[in-house]
Coordinates of N, CA and C and ligand atoms in Angstrom, one line a residue:
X154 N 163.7 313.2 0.9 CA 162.2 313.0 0.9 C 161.5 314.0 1.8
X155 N 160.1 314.3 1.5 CA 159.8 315.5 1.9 C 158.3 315.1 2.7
X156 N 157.4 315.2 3.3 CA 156.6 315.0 3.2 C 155.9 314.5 5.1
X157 N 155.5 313.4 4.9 CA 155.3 312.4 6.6 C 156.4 312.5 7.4
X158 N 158.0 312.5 7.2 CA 158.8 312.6 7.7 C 159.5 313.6 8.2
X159 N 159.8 314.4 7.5 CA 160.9 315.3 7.1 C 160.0 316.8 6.3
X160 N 160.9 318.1 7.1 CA 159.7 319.3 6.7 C 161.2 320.2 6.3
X161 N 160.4 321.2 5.8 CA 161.4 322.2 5.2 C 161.8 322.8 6.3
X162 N 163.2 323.5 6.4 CA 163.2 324.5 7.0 C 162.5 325.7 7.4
X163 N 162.0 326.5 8.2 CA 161.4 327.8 8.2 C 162.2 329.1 7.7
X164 N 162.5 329.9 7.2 CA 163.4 330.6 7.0 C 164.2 330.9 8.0
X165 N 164.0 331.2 9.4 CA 164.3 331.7 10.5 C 165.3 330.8 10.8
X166 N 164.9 329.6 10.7 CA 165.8 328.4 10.9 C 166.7 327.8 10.3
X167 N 166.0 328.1 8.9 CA 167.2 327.9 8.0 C 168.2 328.8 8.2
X168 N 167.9 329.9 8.3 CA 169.3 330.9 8.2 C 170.5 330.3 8.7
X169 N 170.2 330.2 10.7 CA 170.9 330.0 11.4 C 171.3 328.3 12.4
X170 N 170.1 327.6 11.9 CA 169.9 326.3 12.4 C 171.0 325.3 11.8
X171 N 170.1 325.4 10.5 CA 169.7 324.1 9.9 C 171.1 324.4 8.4
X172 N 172.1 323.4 8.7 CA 173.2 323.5 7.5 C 172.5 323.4 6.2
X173 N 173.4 323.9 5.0 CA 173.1 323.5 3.6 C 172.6 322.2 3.1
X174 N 171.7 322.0 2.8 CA 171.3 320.4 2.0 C 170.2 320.0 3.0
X175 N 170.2 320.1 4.4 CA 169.7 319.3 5.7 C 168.1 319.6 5.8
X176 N 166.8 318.9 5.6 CA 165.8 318.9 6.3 C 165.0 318.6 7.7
X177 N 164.5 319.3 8.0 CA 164.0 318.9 9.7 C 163.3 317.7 9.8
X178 N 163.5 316.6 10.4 CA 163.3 315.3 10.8 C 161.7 315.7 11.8
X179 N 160.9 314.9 11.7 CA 159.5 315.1 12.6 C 159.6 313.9 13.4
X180 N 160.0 314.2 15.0 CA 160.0 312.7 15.9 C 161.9 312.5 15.8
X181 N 162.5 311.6 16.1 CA 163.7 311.4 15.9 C 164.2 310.1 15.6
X182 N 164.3 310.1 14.1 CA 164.8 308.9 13.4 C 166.0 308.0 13.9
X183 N 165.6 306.6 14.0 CA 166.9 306.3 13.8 C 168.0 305.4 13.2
X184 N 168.8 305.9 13.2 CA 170.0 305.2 11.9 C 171.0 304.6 12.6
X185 N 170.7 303.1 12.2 CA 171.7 302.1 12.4 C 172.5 301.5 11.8
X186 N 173.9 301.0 11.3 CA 173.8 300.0 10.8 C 174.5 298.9 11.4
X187 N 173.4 297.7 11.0 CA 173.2 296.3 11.8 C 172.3 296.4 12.8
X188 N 172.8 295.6 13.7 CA 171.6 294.9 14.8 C 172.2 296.1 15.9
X189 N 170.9 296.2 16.6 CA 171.1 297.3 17.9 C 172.0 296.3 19.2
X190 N 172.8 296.7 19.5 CA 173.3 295.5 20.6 C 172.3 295.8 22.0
X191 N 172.2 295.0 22.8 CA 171.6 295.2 24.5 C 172.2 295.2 25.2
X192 N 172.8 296.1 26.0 CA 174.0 295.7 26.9 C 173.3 296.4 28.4
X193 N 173.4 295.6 29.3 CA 173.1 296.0 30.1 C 174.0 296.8 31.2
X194 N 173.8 298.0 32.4 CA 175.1 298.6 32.9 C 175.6 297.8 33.5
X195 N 175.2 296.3 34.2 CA 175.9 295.9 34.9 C 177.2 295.0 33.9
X196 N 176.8 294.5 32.7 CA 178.2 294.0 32.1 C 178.7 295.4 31.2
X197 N 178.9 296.3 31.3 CA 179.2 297.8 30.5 C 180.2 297.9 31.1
X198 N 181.7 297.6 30.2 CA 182.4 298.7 30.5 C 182.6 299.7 29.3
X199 N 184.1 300.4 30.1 CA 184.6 301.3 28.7 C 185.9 301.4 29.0
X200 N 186.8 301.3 27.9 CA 188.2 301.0 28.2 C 188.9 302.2 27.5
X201 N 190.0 302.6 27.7 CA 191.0 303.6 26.8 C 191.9 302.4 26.7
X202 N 193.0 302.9 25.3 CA 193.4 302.1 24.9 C 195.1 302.5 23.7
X203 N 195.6 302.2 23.2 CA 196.8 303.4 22.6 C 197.8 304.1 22.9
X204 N 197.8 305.1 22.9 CA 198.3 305.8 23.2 C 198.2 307.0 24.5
X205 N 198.1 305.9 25.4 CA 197.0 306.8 26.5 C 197.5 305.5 28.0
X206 N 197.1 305.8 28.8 CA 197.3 304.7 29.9 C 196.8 304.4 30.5
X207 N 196.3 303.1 30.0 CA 195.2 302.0 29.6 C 194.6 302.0 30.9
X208 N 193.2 302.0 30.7 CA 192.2 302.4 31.7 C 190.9 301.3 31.6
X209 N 190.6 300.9 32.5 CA 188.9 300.5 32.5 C 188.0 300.7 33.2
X210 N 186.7 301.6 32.7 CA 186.0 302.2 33.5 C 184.6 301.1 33.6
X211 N 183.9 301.4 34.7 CA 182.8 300.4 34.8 C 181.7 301.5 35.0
X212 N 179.9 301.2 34.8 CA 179.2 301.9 34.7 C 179.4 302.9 36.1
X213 N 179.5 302.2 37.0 CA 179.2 303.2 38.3 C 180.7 304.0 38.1
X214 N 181.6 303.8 37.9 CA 183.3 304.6 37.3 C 182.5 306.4 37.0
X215 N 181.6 306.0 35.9 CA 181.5 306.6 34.9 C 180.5 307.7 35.2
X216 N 179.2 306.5 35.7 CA 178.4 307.9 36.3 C 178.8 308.7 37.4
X217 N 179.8 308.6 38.3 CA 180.3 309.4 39.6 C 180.5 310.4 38.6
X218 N 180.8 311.0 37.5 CA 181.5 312.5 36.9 C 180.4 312.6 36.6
X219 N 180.6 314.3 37.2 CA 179.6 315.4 36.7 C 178.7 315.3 36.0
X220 N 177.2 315.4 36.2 CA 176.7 315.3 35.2 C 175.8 316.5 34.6
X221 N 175.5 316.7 33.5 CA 175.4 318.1 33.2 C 173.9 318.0 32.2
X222 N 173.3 319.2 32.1 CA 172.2 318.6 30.5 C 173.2 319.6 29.5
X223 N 172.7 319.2 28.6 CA 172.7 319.5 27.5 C 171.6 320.1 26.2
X224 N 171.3 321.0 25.0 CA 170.5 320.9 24.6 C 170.9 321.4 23.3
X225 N 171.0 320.1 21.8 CA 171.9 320.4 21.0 C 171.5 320.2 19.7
X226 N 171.7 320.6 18.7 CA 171.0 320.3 17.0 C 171.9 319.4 16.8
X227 N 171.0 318.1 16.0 CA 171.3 316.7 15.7 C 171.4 316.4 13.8
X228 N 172.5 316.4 13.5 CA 172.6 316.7 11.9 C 172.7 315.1 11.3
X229 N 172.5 314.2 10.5 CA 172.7 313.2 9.9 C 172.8 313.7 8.1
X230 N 174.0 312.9 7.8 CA 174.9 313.2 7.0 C 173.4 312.7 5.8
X231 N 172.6 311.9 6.1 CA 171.8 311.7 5.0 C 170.3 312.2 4.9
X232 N 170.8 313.7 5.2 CA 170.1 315.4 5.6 C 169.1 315.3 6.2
X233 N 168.7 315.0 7.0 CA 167.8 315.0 8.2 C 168.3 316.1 9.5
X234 N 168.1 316.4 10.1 CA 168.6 317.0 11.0 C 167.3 317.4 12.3
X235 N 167.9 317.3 13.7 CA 166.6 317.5 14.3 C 167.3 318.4 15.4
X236 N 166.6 320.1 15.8 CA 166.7 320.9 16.4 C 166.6 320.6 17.9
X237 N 167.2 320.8 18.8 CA 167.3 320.8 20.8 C 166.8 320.0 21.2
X238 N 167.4 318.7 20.6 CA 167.7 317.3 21.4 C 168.4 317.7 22.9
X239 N 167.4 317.0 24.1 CA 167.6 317.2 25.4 C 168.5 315.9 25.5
X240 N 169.3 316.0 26.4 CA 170.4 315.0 26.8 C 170.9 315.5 28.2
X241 N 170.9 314.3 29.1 CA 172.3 314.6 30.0 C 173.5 313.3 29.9
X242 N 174.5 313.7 30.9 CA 175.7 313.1 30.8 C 176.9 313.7 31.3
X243 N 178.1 313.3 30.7 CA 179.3 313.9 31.1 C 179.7 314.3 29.8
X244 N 180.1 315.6 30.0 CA 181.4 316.7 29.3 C 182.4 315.4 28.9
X245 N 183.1 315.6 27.9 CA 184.2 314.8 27.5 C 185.4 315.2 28.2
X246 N 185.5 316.9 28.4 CA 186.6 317.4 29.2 C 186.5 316.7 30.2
X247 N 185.5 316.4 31.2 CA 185.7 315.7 32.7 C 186.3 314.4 32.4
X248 N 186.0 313.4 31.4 CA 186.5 312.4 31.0 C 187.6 312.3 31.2
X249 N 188.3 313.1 30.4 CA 189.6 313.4 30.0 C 190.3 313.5 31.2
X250 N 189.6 314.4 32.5 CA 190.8 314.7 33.3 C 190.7 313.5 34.1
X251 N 190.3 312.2 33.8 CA 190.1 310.9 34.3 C 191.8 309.8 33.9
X252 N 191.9 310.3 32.7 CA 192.9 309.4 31.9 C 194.3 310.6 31.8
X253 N 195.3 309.1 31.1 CA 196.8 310.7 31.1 C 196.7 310.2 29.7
X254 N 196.8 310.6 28.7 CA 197.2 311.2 27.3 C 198.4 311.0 27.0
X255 N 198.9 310.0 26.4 CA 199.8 310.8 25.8 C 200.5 311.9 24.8
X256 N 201.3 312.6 24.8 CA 200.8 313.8 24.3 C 201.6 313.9 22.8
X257 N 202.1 312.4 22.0 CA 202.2 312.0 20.9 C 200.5 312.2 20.4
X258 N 200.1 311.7 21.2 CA 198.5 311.2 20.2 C 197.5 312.5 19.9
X259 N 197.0 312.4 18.6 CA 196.3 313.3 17.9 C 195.6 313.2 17.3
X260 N 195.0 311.6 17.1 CA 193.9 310.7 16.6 C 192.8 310.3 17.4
X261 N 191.9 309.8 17.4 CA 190.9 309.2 18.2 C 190.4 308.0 17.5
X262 N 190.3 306.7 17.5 CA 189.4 305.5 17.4 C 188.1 305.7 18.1
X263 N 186.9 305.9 18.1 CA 185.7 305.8 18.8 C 185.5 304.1 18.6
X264 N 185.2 303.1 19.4 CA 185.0 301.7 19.3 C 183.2 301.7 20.0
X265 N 183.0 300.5 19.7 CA 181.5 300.6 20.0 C 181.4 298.9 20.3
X266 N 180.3 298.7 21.1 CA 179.4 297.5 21.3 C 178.5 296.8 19.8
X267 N 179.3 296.2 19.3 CA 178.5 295.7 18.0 C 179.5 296.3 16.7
X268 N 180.5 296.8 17.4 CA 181.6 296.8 16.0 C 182.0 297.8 15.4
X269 N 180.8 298.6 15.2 CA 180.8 300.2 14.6 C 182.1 301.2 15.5
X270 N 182.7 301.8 14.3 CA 183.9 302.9 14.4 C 183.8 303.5 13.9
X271 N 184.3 305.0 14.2 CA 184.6 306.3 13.6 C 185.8 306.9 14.5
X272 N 186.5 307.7 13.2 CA 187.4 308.4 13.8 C 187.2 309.8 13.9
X273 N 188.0 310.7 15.0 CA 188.2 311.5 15.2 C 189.5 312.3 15.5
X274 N 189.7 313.8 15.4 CA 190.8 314.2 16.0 C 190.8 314.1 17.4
X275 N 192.1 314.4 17.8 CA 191.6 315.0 19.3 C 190.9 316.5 19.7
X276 N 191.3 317.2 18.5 CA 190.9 318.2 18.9 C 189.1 318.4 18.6
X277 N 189.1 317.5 17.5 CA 187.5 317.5 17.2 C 186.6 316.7 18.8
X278 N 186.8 316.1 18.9 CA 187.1 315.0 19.9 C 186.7 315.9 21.5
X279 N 187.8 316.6 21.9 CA 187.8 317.6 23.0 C 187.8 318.6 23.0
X280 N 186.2 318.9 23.3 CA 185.7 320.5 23.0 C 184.5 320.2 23.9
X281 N 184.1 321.5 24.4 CA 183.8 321.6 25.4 C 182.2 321.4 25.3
X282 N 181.7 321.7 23.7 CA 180.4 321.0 24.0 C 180.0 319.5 23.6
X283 N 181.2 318.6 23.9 CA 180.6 317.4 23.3 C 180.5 316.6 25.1
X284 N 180.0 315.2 24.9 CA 179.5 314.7 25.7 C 179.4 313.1 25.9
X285 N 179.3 312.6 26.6 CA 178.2 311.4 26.8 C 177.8 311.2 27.2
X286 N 176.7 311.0 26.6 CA 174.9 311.0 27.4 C 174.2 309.7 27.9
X287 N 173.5 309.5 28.5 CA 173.0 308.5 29.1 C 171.1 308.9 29.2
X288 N 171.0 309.8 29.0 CA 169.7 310.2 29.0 C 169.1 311.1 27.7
X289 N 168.0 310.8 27.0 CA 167.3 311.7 25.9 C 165.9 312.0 26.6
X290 N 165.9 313.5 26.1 CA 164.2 313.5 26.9 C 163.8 312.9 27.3
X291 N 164.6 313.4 28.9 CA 164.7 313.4 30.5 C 164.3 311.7 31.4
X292 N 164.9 310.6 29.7 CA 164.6 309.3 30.0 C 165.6 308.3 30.1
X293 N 165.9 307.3 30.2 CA 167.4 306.9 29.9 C 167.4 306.2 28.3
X294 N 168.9 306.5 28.3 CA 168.2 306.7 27.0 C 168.4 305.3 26.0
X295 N 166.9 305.3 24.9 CA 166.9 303.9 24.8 C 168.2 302.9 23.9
X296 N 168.1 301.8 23.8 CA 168.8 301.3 23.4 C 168.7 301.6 21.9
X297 N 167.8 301.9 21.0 CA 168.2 302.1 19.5 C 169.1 303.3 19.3
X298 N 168.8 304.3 20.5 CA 169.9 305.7 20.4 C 170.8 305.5 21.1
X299 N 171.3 304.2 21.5 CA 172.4 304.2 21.4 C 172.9 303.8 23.2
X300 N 171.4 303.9 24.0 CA 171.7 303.2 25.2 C 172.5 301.7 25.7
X301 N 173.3 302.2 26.8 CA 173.4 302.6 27.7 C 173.8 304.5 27.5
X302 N 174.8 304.2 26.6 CA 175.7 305.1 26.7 C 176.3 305.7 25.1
X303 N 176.0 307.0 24.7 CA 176.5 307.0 23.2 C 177.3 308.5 23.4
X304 N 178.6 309.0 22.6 CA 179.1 309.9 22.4 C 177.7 310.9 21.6
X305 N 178.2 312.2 21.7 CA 177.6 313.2 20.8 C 178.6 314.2 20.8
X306 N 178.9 314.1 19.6 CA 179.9 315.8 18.9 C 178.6 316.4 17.9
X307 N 178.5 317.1 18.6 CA 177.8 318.1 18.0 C 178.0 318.8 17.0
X308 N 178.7 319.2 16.9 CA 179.5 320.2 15.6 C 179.9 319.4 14.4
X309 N 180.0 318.0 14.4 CA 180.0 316.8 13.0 C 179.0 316.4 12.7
X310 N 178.9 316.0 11.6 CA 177.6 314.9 11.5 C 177.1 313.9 12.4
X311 N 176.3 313.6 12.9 CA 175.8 312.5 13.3 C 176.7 311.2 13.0
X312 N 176.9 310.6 12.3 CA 177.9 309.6 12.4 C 179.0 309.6 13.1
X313 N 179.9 310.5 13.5 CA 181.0 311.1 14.8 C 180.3 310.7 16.0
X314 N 178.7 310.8 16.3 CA 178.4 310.6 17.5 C 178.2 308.6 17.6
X315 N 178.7 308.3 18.8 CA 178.7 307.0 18.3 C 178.1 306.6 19.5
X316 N 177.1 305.5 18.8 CA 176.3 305.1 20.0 C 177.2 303.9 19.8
X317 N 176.4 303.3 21.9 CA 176.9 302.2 22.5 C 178.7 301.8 22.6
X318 N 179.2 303.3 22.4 CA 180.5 303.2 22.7 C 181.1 302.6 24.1
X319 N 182.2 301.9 23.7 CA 183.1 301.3 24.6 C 184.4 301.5 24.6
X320 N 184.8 302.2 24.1 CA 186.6 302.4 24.1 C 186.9 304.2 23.1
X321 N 187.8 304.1 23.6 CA 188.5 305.2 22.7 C 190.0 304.6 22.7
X322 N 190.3 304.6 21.3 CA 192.1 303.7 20.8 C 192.8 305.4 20.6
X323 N 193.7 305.7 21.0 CA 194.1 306.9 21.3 C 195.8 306.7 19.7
X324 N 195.5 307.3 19.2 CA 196.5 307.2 17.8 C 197.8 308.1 17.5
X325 N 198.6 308.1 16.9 CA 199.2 309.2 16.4 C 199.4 309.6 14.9
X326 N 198.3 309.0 14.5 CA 198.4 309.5 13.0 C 196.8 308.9 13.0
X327 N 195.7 309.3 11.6 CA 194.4 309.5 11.2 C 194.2 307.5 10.9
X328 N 193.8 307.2 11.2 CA 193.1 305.7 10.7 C 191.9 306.0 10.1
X329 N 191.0 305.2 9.5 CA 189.4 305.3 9.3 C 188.6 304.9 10.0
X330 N 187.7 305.2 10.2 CA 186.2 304.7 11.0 C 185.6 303.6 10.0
X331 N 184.3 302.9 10.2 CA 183.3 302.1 9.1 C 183.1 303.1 7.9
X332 N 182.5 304.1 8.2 CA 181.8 305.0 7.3 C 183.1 305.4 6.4
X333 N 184.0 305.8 7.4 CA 185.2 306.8 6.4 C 185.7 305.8 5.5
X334 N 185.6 304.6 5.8 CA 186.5 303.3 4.5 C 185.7 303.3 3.8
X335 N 184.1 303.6 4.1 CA 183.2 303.1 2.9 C 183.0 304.8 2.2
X336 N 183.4 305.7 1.4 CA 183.2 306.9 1.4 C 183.0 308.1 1.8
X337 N 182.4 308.0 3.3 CA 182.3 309.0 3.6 C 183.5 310.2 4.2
X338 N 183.1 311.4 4.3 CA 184.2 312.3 5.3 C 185.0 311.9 5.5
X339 N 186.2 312.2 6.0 CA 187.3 311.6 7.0 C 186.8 312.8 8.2
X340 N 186.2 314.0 8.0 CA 185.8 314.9 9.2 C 184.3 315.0 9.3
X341 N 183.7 315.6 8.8 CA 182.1 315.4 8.4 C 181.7 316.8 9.1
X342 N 181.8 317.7 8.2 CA 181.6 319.3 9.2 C 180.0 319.6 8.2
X343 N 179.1 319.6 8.9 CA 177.9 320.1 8.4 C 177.7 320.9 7.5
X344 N 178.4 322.1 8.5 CA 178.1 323.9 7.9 C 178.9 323.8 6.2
X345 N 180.0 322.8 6.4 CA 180.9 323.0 5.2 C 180.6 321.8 3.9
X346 N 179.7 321.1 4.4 CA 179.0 320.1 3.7 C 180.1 318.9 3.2
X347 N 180.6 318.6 4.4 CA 181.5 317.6 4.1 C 181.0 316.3 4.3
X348 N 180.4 315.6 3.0 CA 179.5 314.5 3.2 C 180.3 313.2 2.6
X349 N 181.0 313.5 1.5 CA 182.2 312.3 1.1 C 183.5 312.4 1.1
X350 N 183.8 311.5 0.6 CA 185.6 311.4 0.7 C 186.1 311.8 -1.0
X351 N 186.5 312.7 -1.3 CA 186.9 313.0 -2.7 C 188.0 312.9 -3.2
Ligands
MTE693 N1 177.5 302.2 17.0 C1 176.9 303.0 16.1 N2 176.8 304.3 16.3 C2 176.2 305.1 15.3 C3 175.6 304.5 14.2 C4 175.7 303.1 14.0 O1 175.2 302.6 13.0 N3 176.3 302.4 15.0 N4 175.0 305.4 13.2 C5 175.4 306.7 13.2 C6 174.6 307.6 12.4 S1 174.8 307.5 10.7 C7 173.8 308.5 12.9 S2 172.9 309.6 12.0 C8 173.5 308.6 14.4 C9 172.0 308.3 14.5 O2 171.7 308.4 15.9 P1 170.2 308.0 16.3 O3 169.9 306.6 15.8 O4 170.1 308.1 17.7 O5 169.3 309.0 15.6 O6 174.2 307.6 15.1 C10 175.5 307.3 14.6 N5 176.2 306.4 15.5
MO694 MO1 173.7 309.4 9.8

């Protein structure tokens, strides 16, 4: 749809921005499915889980790591997309060097507050520009995007980024997420227009 919402790419932007299929979003929509949960920091944790050695972090745990901004193009698999979304948070690498891994595991479970999953690799997973953010333009950030606390992989679709996360289940073989059981990706790479499951 074209129009009040959603604008064409500029050429400039399309070249290099904006993936195949994807229109620029005006303002920043948001896509839920179900009810937004409220969780406040003081009952927030976040647990690891799997294949990994089981951890529970609490909000103050979480905010002591580094925190860094961010400024990153926001793709949704149901082609919207919105250019240098401001965020801060923590690097996933700093995460990481929080927990021990086992080094069987090559999966990722993303778990969330209200139910919602998606999977990932690890390698998709741990790269140096993904994050969790706690702030969107320079606010905290609200609960429909996913406040207290939401993953962002940048380099996937928007559905990989999972708001109101609380766990990562650490795997050694691919499971499905919500999305990936109902059609979509099992990876969701923008540039390569990987939008369903074939
Ligand atoms: N927990 C949870 N995370 C989620 C979703 C969801 O429904 N629940 N929707 C996903 C989808 S499809 C997109 S496009 C982005 C949307 O993020 P936004 O609402 O902040 O724009 O969140 C992703 N993360
Ligand atoms: Mo999406």
């Amino acid at each position: 749809m074209i129009g009040k919402f959603f604008r064409k790419p500029e050429p400039s932007e399309g070249d290099s921005r904006v993936p195949p299929g994807q229109f620029l979003a005006k303002g920043f929509p948001v896509l839920t499915y179900g009810q937004t949960p409220q969780i406040t920091t003081d009952d927030w944790n976040f647990r690891v889980w799997g294949l990994v050695k089981e951890k529970t972090f609490s909000w103050s745990d979480f905010v002591a790591l580094p925190q860094q901004s961010f400024t990153k193009d926001f793709h949704c698999v149901t082609r919207w997309s919105k250019l240098d979304v401001h965020w801060t948070g923590i690097k996933v690498t700093d995460f990481m060097n929080q927990i021990e891994v086992d080094p069987n595991a090559t999966h990722v479970m993303e778990h969330c507050y209200g139910g919602y999953t998606t999977n990932v690799t690890i390698d998709d997973l741990v790269r140096d520009e993904n994050f969790f953010a706690y702030t969107l333009f320079g606010e905290p950030l609200p609960p429909e995007h996913g406040g207290p606390l939401r993953l962002v992989i940048p380099h996937l679709y928007a559905w990989k980024s999972a708001k109101w996360i609380n766990g990562l289940e650490f795997l050694s073989h691919e499971e499905l997420g919500f999305w990936e059981r109902n059609g979509y990706h099992r990876r969701g790479e923008p540039w390569a227009e990987e939008r369903y499951s074939s």
